[in-house]
PDB file of C-alpha atoms and ligand atoms in Angstrom:
ATOM      1  CA  MET A 281      14.163  82.899  -7.322  1.00  0.00           C
ATOM      2  CA  SER A 282      10.555  83.805  -8.089  1.00  0.00           C
ATOM      3  CA  LEU A 283       9.361  84.453 -11.627  1.00  0.00           C
ATOM      4  CA  THR A 284       8.103  87.943 -10.788  1.00  0.00           C
ATOM      5  CA  ASN A 285      11.473  88.771  -9.202  1.00  0.00           C
ATOM      6  CA  PRO A 286      12.785  92.006 -10.818  1.00  0.00           C
ATOM      7  CA  GLU A 287      16.128  90.277 -11.404  1.00  0.00           C
ATOM      8  CA  VAL A 288      14.425  87.566 -13.480  1.00  0.00           C
ATOM      9  CA  LEU A 289      12.297  90.087 -15.369  1.00  0.00           C
ATOM     10  CA  ALA A 290      15.432  92.122 -16.101  1.00  0.00           C
ATOM     11  CA  ARG A 291      16.942  89.041 -17.743  1.00  0.00           C
ATOM     12  CA  THR A 292      13.856  88.223 -19.810  1.00  0.00           C
ATOM     13  CA  GLY A 293      13.319  91.825 -20.863  1.00  0.00           C
ATOM     14  CA  GLY A 294      10.064  91.925 -18.934  1.00  0.00           C
ATOM     15  CA  ARG A 295       8.524  88.831 -20.541  1.00  0.00           C
ATOM     16  CA  GLU A 296       6.940  86.580 -17.947  1.00  0.00           C
ATOM     17  CA  ILE A 297       7.865  82.920 -17.858  1.00  0.00           C
ATOM     18  CA  LYS A 298       5.270  80.279 -16.984  1.00  0.00           C
ATOM     19  CA  ALA A 299       7.056  78.154 -14.397  1.00  0.00           C
ATOM     20  CA  ILE A 300      10.457  77.132 -13.079  1.00  0.00           C
ATOM     21  CA  VAL A 301      10.856  73.420 -13.770  1.00  0.00           C
ATOM     22  CA  PHE A 302      14.355  72.835 -12.330  1.00  0.00           C
ATOM     23  CA  GLY A 303      15.851  75.357  -9.929  1.00  0.00           C
ATOM     24  CA  ALA A 304      19.491  76.470  -9.925  1.00  0.00           C
ATOM     25  CA  GLU A 305      20.351  74.542  -6.754  1.00  0.00           C
ATOM     26  CA  GLN A 306      18.606  71.402  -7.982  1.00  0.00           C
ATOM     27  CA  ILE A 307      20.563  71.621 -11.259  1.00  0.00           C
ATOM     28  CA  ALA A 308      23.868  72.167  -9.437  1.00  0.00           C
ATOM     29  CA  ALA A 309      23.291  69.127  -7.209  1.00  0.00           C
ATOM     30  CA  ARG A 310      22.375  66.862 -10.125  1.00  0.00           C
ATOM     31  CA  VAL A 311      25.284  68.073 -12.298  1.00  0.00           C
ATOM     32  CA  ALA A 312      27.679  67.262  -9.429  1.00  0.00           C
ATOM     33  CA  GLU A 313      26.235  63.721  -9.309  1.00  0.00           C
ATOM     34  CA  LEU A 314      26.567  63.365 -13.086  1.00  0.00           C
ATOM     35  CA  GLY A 315      30.214  64.432 -12.869  1.00  0.00           C
ATOM     36  CA  ALA A 316      30.785  61.727 -10.267  1.00  0.00           C
ATOM     37  CA  GLU A 317      28.954  59.177 -12.466  1.00  0.00           C
ATOM     38  CA  VAL A 318      31.156  60.054 -15.441  1.00  0.00           C
ATOM     39  CA  THR A 319      34.287  59.846 -13.258  1.00  0.00           C
ATOM     40  CA  ARG A 320      33.304  56.376 -11.961  1.00  0.00           C
ATOM     41  CA  ALA A 321      32.350  55.094 -15.417  1.00  0.00           C
ATOM     42  CA  TYR A 322      35.864  55.583 -16.833  1.00  0.00           C
ATOM     43  CA  PRO A 323      38.421  54.180 -14.378  1.00  0.00           C
ATOM     44  CA  GLU A 324      41.087  54.176 -17.078  1.00  0.00           C
ATOM     45  CA  GLY A 325      41.802  55.364 -20.594  1.00  0.00           C
ATOM     46  CA  GLU A 326      41.678  58.765 -22.254  1.00  0.00           C
ATOM     47  CA  LEU A 327      38.409  60.618 -21.766  1.00  0.00           C
ATOM     48  CA  LEU A 328      37.157  63.217 -24.241  1.00  0.00           C
ATOM     49  CA  LEU A 329      34.026  65.252 -23.515  1.00  0.00           C
ATOM     50  CA  ILE A 330      32.529  66.868 -26.607  1.00  0.00           C
ATOM     51  CA  GLY A 331      30.068  69.643 -25.836  1.00  0.00           C
ATOM     52  CA  LEU A 332      27.367  70.151 -28.402  1.00  0.00           C
ATOM     53  CA  LEU A 333      27.061  73.920 -28.784  1.00  0.00           C
ATOM     54  CA  LYS A 334      25.443  76.138 -28.091  1.00  0.00           C
ATOM     55  CA  GLY A 335      22.941  74.585 -25.691  1.00  0.00           C
ATOM     56  CA  SER A 336      25.455  72.645 -23.579  1.00  0.00           C
ATOM     57  CA  PHE A 337      27.798  75.544 -22.775  1.00  0.00           C
ATOM     58  CA  LEU A 338      26.759  76.025 -19.139  1.00  0.00           C
ATOM     59  CA  PHE A 339      26.126  72.349 -18.475  1.00  0.00           C
ATOM     60  CA  LEU A 340      29.544  71.305 -19.827  1.00  0.00           C
ATOM     61  CA  ALA A 341      31.285  74.086 -17.874  1.00  0.00           C
ATOM     62  CA  ASP A 342      29.681  72.961 -14.621  1.00  0.00           C
ATOM     63  CA  LEU A 343      30.000  69.236 -15.393  1.00  0.00           C
ATOM     64  CA  VAL A 344      33.760  69.198 -16.058  1.00  0.00           C
ATOM     65  CA  ARG A 345      34.393  70.805 -12.672  1.00  0.00           C
ATOM     66  CA  HIS A 346      32.978  67.630 -11.111  1.00  0.00           C
ATOM     67  CA  VAL A 347      35.018  65.203 -13.226  1.00  0.00           C
ATOM     68  CA  ALA A 348      37.780  64.004 -10.890  1.00  0.00           C
ATOM     69  CA  ARG A 349      40.143  62.482 -13.485  1.00  0.00           C
ATOM     70  CA  PRO A 350      42.085  63.729 -16.485  1.00  0.00           C
ATOM     71  CA  VAL A 351      39.801  64.879 -19.288  1.00  0.00           C
ATOM     72  CA  VAL A 352      40.045  66.676 -22.619  1.00  0.00           C
ATOM     73  CA  VAL A 353      37.267  69.035 -23.740  1.00  0.00           C
ATOM     74  CA  ASP A 354      36.247  69.785 -27.296  1.00  0.00           C
ATOM     75  CA  PHE A 355      33.121  71.061 -29.003  1.00  0.00           C
ATOM     76  CA  MET A 356      30.794  70.356 -31.866  1.00  0.00           C
ATOM     77  CA  VAL A 357      28.388  72.798 -33.436  1.00  0.00           C
ATOM     78  CA  ALA A 358      25.310  71.391 -35.080  1.00  0.00           C
ATOM     79  CA  SER A 359      22.160  73.210 -35.943  1.00  0.00           C
ATOM     80  CA  SER A 360      18.810  71.459 -36.137  1.00  0.00           C
ATOM     81  CA  TYR A 361      16.296  74.196 -35.326  1.00  0.00           C
ATOM     82  CA  GLY A 362      15.579  77.582 -36.776  1.00  0.00           C
ATOM     83  CA  ASP A 363      13.757  80.013 -34.565  1.00  0.00           C
ATOM     84  CA  GLY A 364      10.828  77.674 -33.970  1.00  0.00           C
ATOM     85  CA  THR A 365      10.061  75.176 -31.248  1.00  0.00           C
ATOM     86  CA  VAL A 366       9.626  72.105 -33.471  1.00  0.00           C
ATOM     87  CA  SER A 367      12.490  69.957 -34.744  1.00  0.00           C
ATOM     88  CA  SER A 368      13.006  70.232 -38.485  1.00  0.00           C
ATOM     89  CA  GLY A 369      14.778  66.891 -38.701  1.00  0.00           C
ATOM     90  CA  ASN A 370      17.689  68.546 -40.524  1.00  0.00           C
ATOM     91  CA  VAL A 371      21.053  68.614 -38.798  1.00  0.00           C
ATOM     92  CA  ARG A 372      23.801  70.854 -40.112  1.00  0.00           C
ATOM     93  CA  LEU A 373      27.363  70.444 -38.841  1.00  0.00           C
ATOM     94  CA  LEU A 374      29.005  73.846 -38.458  1.00  0.00           C
ATOM     95  CA  TYR A 375      32.074  72.861 -36.421  1.00  0.00           C
ATOM     96  CA  ASP A 376      33.678  69.448 -36.137  1.00  0.00           C
ATOM     97  CA  PRO A 377      35.918  68.599 -33.152  1.00  0.00           C
ATOM     98  CA  ALA A 378      39.604  69.003 -33.928  1.00  0.00           C
ATOM     99  CA  THR A 379      40.618  66.284 -31.436  1.00  0.00           C
ATOM    100  CA  ASP A 380      41.375  62.789 -32.716  1.00  0.00           C
ATOM    101  CA  LEU A 381      38.747  60.351 -31.381  1.00  0.00           C
ATOM    102  CA  ALA A 382      40.508  57.057 -32.136  1.00  0.00           C
ATOM    103  CA  GLY A 383      40.973  54.862 -29.048  1.00  0.00           C
ATOM    104  CA  LYS A 384      39.412  57.406 -26.659  1.00  0.00           C
ATOM    105  CA  HIS A 385      36.358  57.206 -24.446  1.00  0.00           C
ATOM    106  CA  VAL A 386      34.134  59.839 -26.012  1.00  0.00           C
ATOM    107  CA  VAL A 387      31.167  61.405 -24.234  1.00  0.00           C
ATOM    108  CA  LEU A 388      28.941  63.721 -26.233  1.00  0.00           C
ATOM    109  CA  VAL A 389      27.507  66.319 -23.852  1.00  0.00           C
ATOM    110  CA  GLU A 390      24.071  67.554 -24.870  1.00  0.00           C
ATOM    111  CA  ASP A 391      21.568  69.941 -23.288  1.00  0.00           C
ATOM    112  CA  ILE A 392      18.366  68.078 -24.158  1.00  0.00           C
ATOM    113  CA  VAL A 393      17.325  65.068 -26.205  1.00  0.00           C
ATOM    114  CA  ASP A 394      13.968  65.594 -27.906  1.00  0.00           C
ATOM    115  CA  SER A 395      13.293  63.624 -31.114  1.00  0.00           C
ATOM    116  CA  GLY A 396      16.831  62.244 -30.941  1.00  0.00           C
ATOM    117  CA  ASN A 397      17.416  63.157 -34.607  1.00  0.00           C
ATOM    118  CA  THR A 398      20.408  65.359 -33.812  1.00  0.00           C
ATOM    119  CA  LEU A 399      22.037  62.667 -31.706  1.00  0.00           C
ATOM    120  CA  ARG A 400      21.448  59.799 -34.101  1.00  0.00           C
ATOM    121  CA  ARG A 401      23.232  61.627 -36.904  1.00  0.00           C
ATOM    122  CA  LEU A 402      26.087  62.839 -34.767  1.00  0.00           C
ATOM    123  CA  LEU A 403      26.608  59.455 -33.095  1.00  0.00           C
ATOM    124  CA  ALA A 404      26.889  57.717 -36.465  1.00  0.00           C
ATOM    125  CA  LEU A 405      29.484  60.252 -37.538  1.00  0.00           C
ATOM    126  CA  LEU A 406      31.509  59.978 -34.315  1.00  0.00           C
ATOM    127  CA  ALA A 407      31.327  56.160 -34.252  1.00  0.00           C
ATOM    128  CA  SER A 408      32.974  56.052 -37.685  1.00  0.00           C
ATOM    129  CA  ARG A 409      36.090  57.608 -36.116  1.00  0.00           C
ATOM    130  CA  ARG A 410      36.740  54.510 -34.003  1.00  0.00           C
ATOM    131  CA  PRO A 411      36.552  55.744 -30.399  1.00  0.00           C
ATOM    132  CA  ALA A 412      37.161  53.134 -27.652  1.00  0.00           C
ATOM    133  CA  SER A 413      33.604  53.883 -26.492  1.00  0.00           C
ATOM    134  CA  LEU A 414      30.901  56.397 -27.318  1.00  0.00           C
ATOM    135  CA  SER A 415      28.284  57.650 -24.862  1.00  0.00           C
ATOM    136  CA  VAL A 416      25.957  60.584 -24.413  1.00  0.00           C
ATOM    137  CA  CYS A 417      25.541  62.694 -21.300  1.00  0.00           C
ATOM    138  CA  ALA A 418      22.348  64.765 -21.565  1.00  0.00           C
ATOM    139  CA  LEU A 419      21.146  67.147 -18.899  1.00  0.00           C
ATOM    140  CA  LEU A 420      17.532  66.647 -19.964  1.00  0.00           C
ATOM    141  CA  ASP A 421      15.757  63.819 -21.735  1.00  0.00           C
ATOM    142  CA  LYS A 422      12.297  63.958 -23.314  1.00  0.00           C
ATOM    143  CA  ALA A 423      12.267  60.153 -23.302  1.00  0.00           C
ATOM    144  CA  ALA A 424       8.694  59.889 -24.601  1.00  0.00           C
ATOM    145  CA  MET A 425       9.733  61.694 -27.804  1.00  0.00           C
ATOM    146  CA  HIS A 426      12.251  59.126 -29.068  1.00  0.00           C
ATOM    147  CA  SER A 427      12.992  55.406 -29.101  1.00  0.00           C
ATOM    148  CA  PRO A 428      15.652  54.450 -26.532  1.00  0.00           C
ATOM    149  CA  PHE A 429      19.279  54.273 -27.601  1.00  0.00           C
ATOM    150  CA  GLU A 430      22.053  52.581 -25.701  1.00  0.00           C
ATOM    151  CA  GLU A 431      24.585  55.427 -25.989  1.00  0.00           C
ATOM    152  CA  LEU A 432      22.393  57.625 -23.765  1.00  0.00           C
ATOM    153  CA  ARG A 433      24.160  56.521 -20.607  1.00  0.00           C
ATOM    154  CA  PHE A 434      24.084  59.646 -18.411  1.00  0.00           C
ATOM    155  CA  VAL A 435      20.870  61.650 -17.953  1.00  0.00           C
ATOM    156  CA  GLY A 436      20.323  64.534 -15.546  1.00  0.00           C
ATOM    157  CA  PHE A 437      16.547  64.809 -15.478  1.00  0.00           C
ATOM    158  CA  ASP A 438      13.530  63.454 -17.298  1.00  0.00           C
ATOM    159  CA  ALA A 439      12.072  66.496 -19.022  1.00  0.00           C
ATOM    160  CA  PRO A 440       8.347  67.234 -19.207  1.00  0.00           C
ATOM    161  CA  PRO A 441       6.800  67.592 -22.694  1.00  0.00           C
ATOM    162  CA  ALA A 442       7.130  71.381 -22.620  1.00  0.00           C
ATOM    163  CA  PHE A 443       9.402  73.849 -24.352  1.00  0.00           C
ATOM    164  CA  LEU A 444      12.138  74.563 -21.842  1.00  0.00           C
ATOM    165  CA  VAL A 445      14.500  77.521 -21.646  1.00  0.00           C
ATOM    166  CA  GLY A 446      17.377  78.580 -19.429  1.00  0.00           C
ATOM    167  CA  TYR A 447      20.689  77.119 -18.267  1.00  0.00           C
ATOM    168  CA  GLY A 448      21.876  77.058 -21.896  1.00  0.00           C
ATOM    169  CA  LEU A 449      18.535  76.247 -23.534  1.00  0.00           C
ATOM    170  CA  ASP A 450      17.150  78.909 -25.831  1.00  0.00           C
ATOM    171  CA  TYR A 451      14.047  80.028 -27.590  1.00  0.00           C
ATOM    172  CA  ALA A 452      15.138  82.001 -30.690  1.00  0.00           C
ATOM    173  CA  GLU A 453      18.552  82.539 -29.017  1.00  0.00           C
ATOM    174  CA  GLN A 454      16.961  84.117 -25.939  1.00  0.00           C
ATOM    175  CA  TYR A 455      16.933  82.942 -22.303  1.00  0.00           C
ATOM    176  CA  ARG A 456      20.185  80.903 -22.360  1.00  0.00           C
ATOM    177  CA  HIS A 457      21.498  82.933 -19.422  1.00  0.00           C
ATOM    178  CA  LEU A 458      18.690  82.139 -16.978  1.00  0.00           C
ATOM    179  CA  PRO A 459      20.211  80.303 -13.990  1.00  0.00           C
ATOM    180  CA  PHE A 460      17.247  77.884 -13.820  1.00  0.00           C
ATOM    181  CA  ILE A 461      15.305  75.805 -16.360  1.00  0.00           C
ATOM    182  CA  ALA A 462      11.808  77.088 -17.059  1.00  0.00           C
ATOM    183  CA  ASP A 463       8.703  76.282 -19.059  1.00  0.00           C
ATOM    184  CA  LEU A 464       8.412  79.239 -21.398  1.00  0.00           C
ATOM    185  CA  ALA A 465       4.803  79.132 -22.597  1.00  0.00           C
TER     186      ALA A 465
HETATM  187  P1  LIG B1235      16.307  66.631 -31.341  1.00  0.00           P
HETATM  188  O1  LIG B1235      17.144  66.471 -32.558  1.00  0.00           O
HETATM  189  O2  LIG B1235      14.829  66.697 -31.692  1.00  0.00           O
HETATM  190  O3  LIG B1235      16.573  65.599 -30.273  1.00  0.00           O
HETATM  191  O4  LIG B1235      16.594  68.083 -30.767  1.00  0.00           O
HETATM  192  C1  LIG B1235      17.664  68.323 -29.926  1.00  0.00           C
HETATM  193  C2  LIG B1235      17.980  69.807 -29.870  1.00  0.00           C
HETATM  194  O5  LIG B1235      16.806  70.598 -29.994  1.00  0.00           O
HETATM  195  C3  LIG B1235      18.579  70.172 -28.510  1.00  0.00           C
HETATM  196  O6  LIG B1235      19.974  70.097 -28.538  1.00  0.00           O
HETATM  197  C4  LIG B1235      18.075  71.582 -28.324  1.00  0.00           C
HETATM  198  O7  LIG B1235      18.980  72.509 -28.895  1.00  0.00           O
HETATM  199  C5  LIG B1235      16.776  71.636 -29.059  1.00  0.00           C
HETATM  200  N1  LIG B1235      15.625  71.439 -28.140  1.00  0.00           N
HETATM  201  C6  LIG B1235      14.838  70.353 -28.021  1.00  0.00           C
HETATM  202  N2  LIG B1235      13.893  70.532 -27.069  1.00  0.00           N
HETATM  203  C7  LIG B1235      14.090  71.778 -26.589  1.00  0.00           C
HETATM  204  C8  LIG B1235      13.448  72.555 -25.554  1.00  0.00           C
HETATM  205  O8  LIG B1235      12.484  72.154 -24.865  1.00  0.00           O
HETATM  206  N3  LIG B1235      13.958  73.801 -25.347  1.00  0.00           N
HETATM  207  C9  LIG B1235      15.023  74.294 -26.041  1.00  0.00           C
HETATM  208  N4  LIG B1235      15.662  73.607 -26.990  1.00  0.00           N
HETATM  209  C10 LIG B1235      15.194  72.351 -27.269  1.00  0.00           C
HETATM  210 MG1  LIG B1236      18.754  75.027 -29.465  1.00  0.00          MG
END
């Protein structure tokens, strides 16, 4: 799908996007592999995938369809950004998963890890609820922007140091519905 394609411009309201970074087919192939990785990583026990909304809504939906074992899905809503493109360092929890975490393998499903501030706070909170294990599955990782952490066990792609939109990722709540991931600026 080209960026000057009328279908793309219809979705962006005519605003041109700089470049496609990960195409729809490339994303689909990698998400299928991640689903297989998650399946293999948990041969037994109860598995709970917690999607961090809103950014992970498409990723989680596609991912779970490649998880070939019983799984329970829940969500978490945290807000770290306003309408800007720089992390504020503040994380607000707006919805907490209703599912009991104790004794379960918990995987937090995230769209993109940038500074890692959001994750660090949420992981501390989830760890206090005594899951059997706690991991993160992120579609995109800006690894240069944060110190490594061991919970980040499943990563789709290394992300370039750009502001990305599409496939769930937004800029000021726009562009989440693009079928590819693009560099906005
Ligand atoms: P962190 O706390 O700095 O790691 O920020 C993580 C959150 O910021 C992600 O869940 C996204 O919602 C948002 N974010 C970080 N980088 C980008 C980006 O390039 N595009 C869109 N959202 C981003
Ligand atoms: Mg966001």
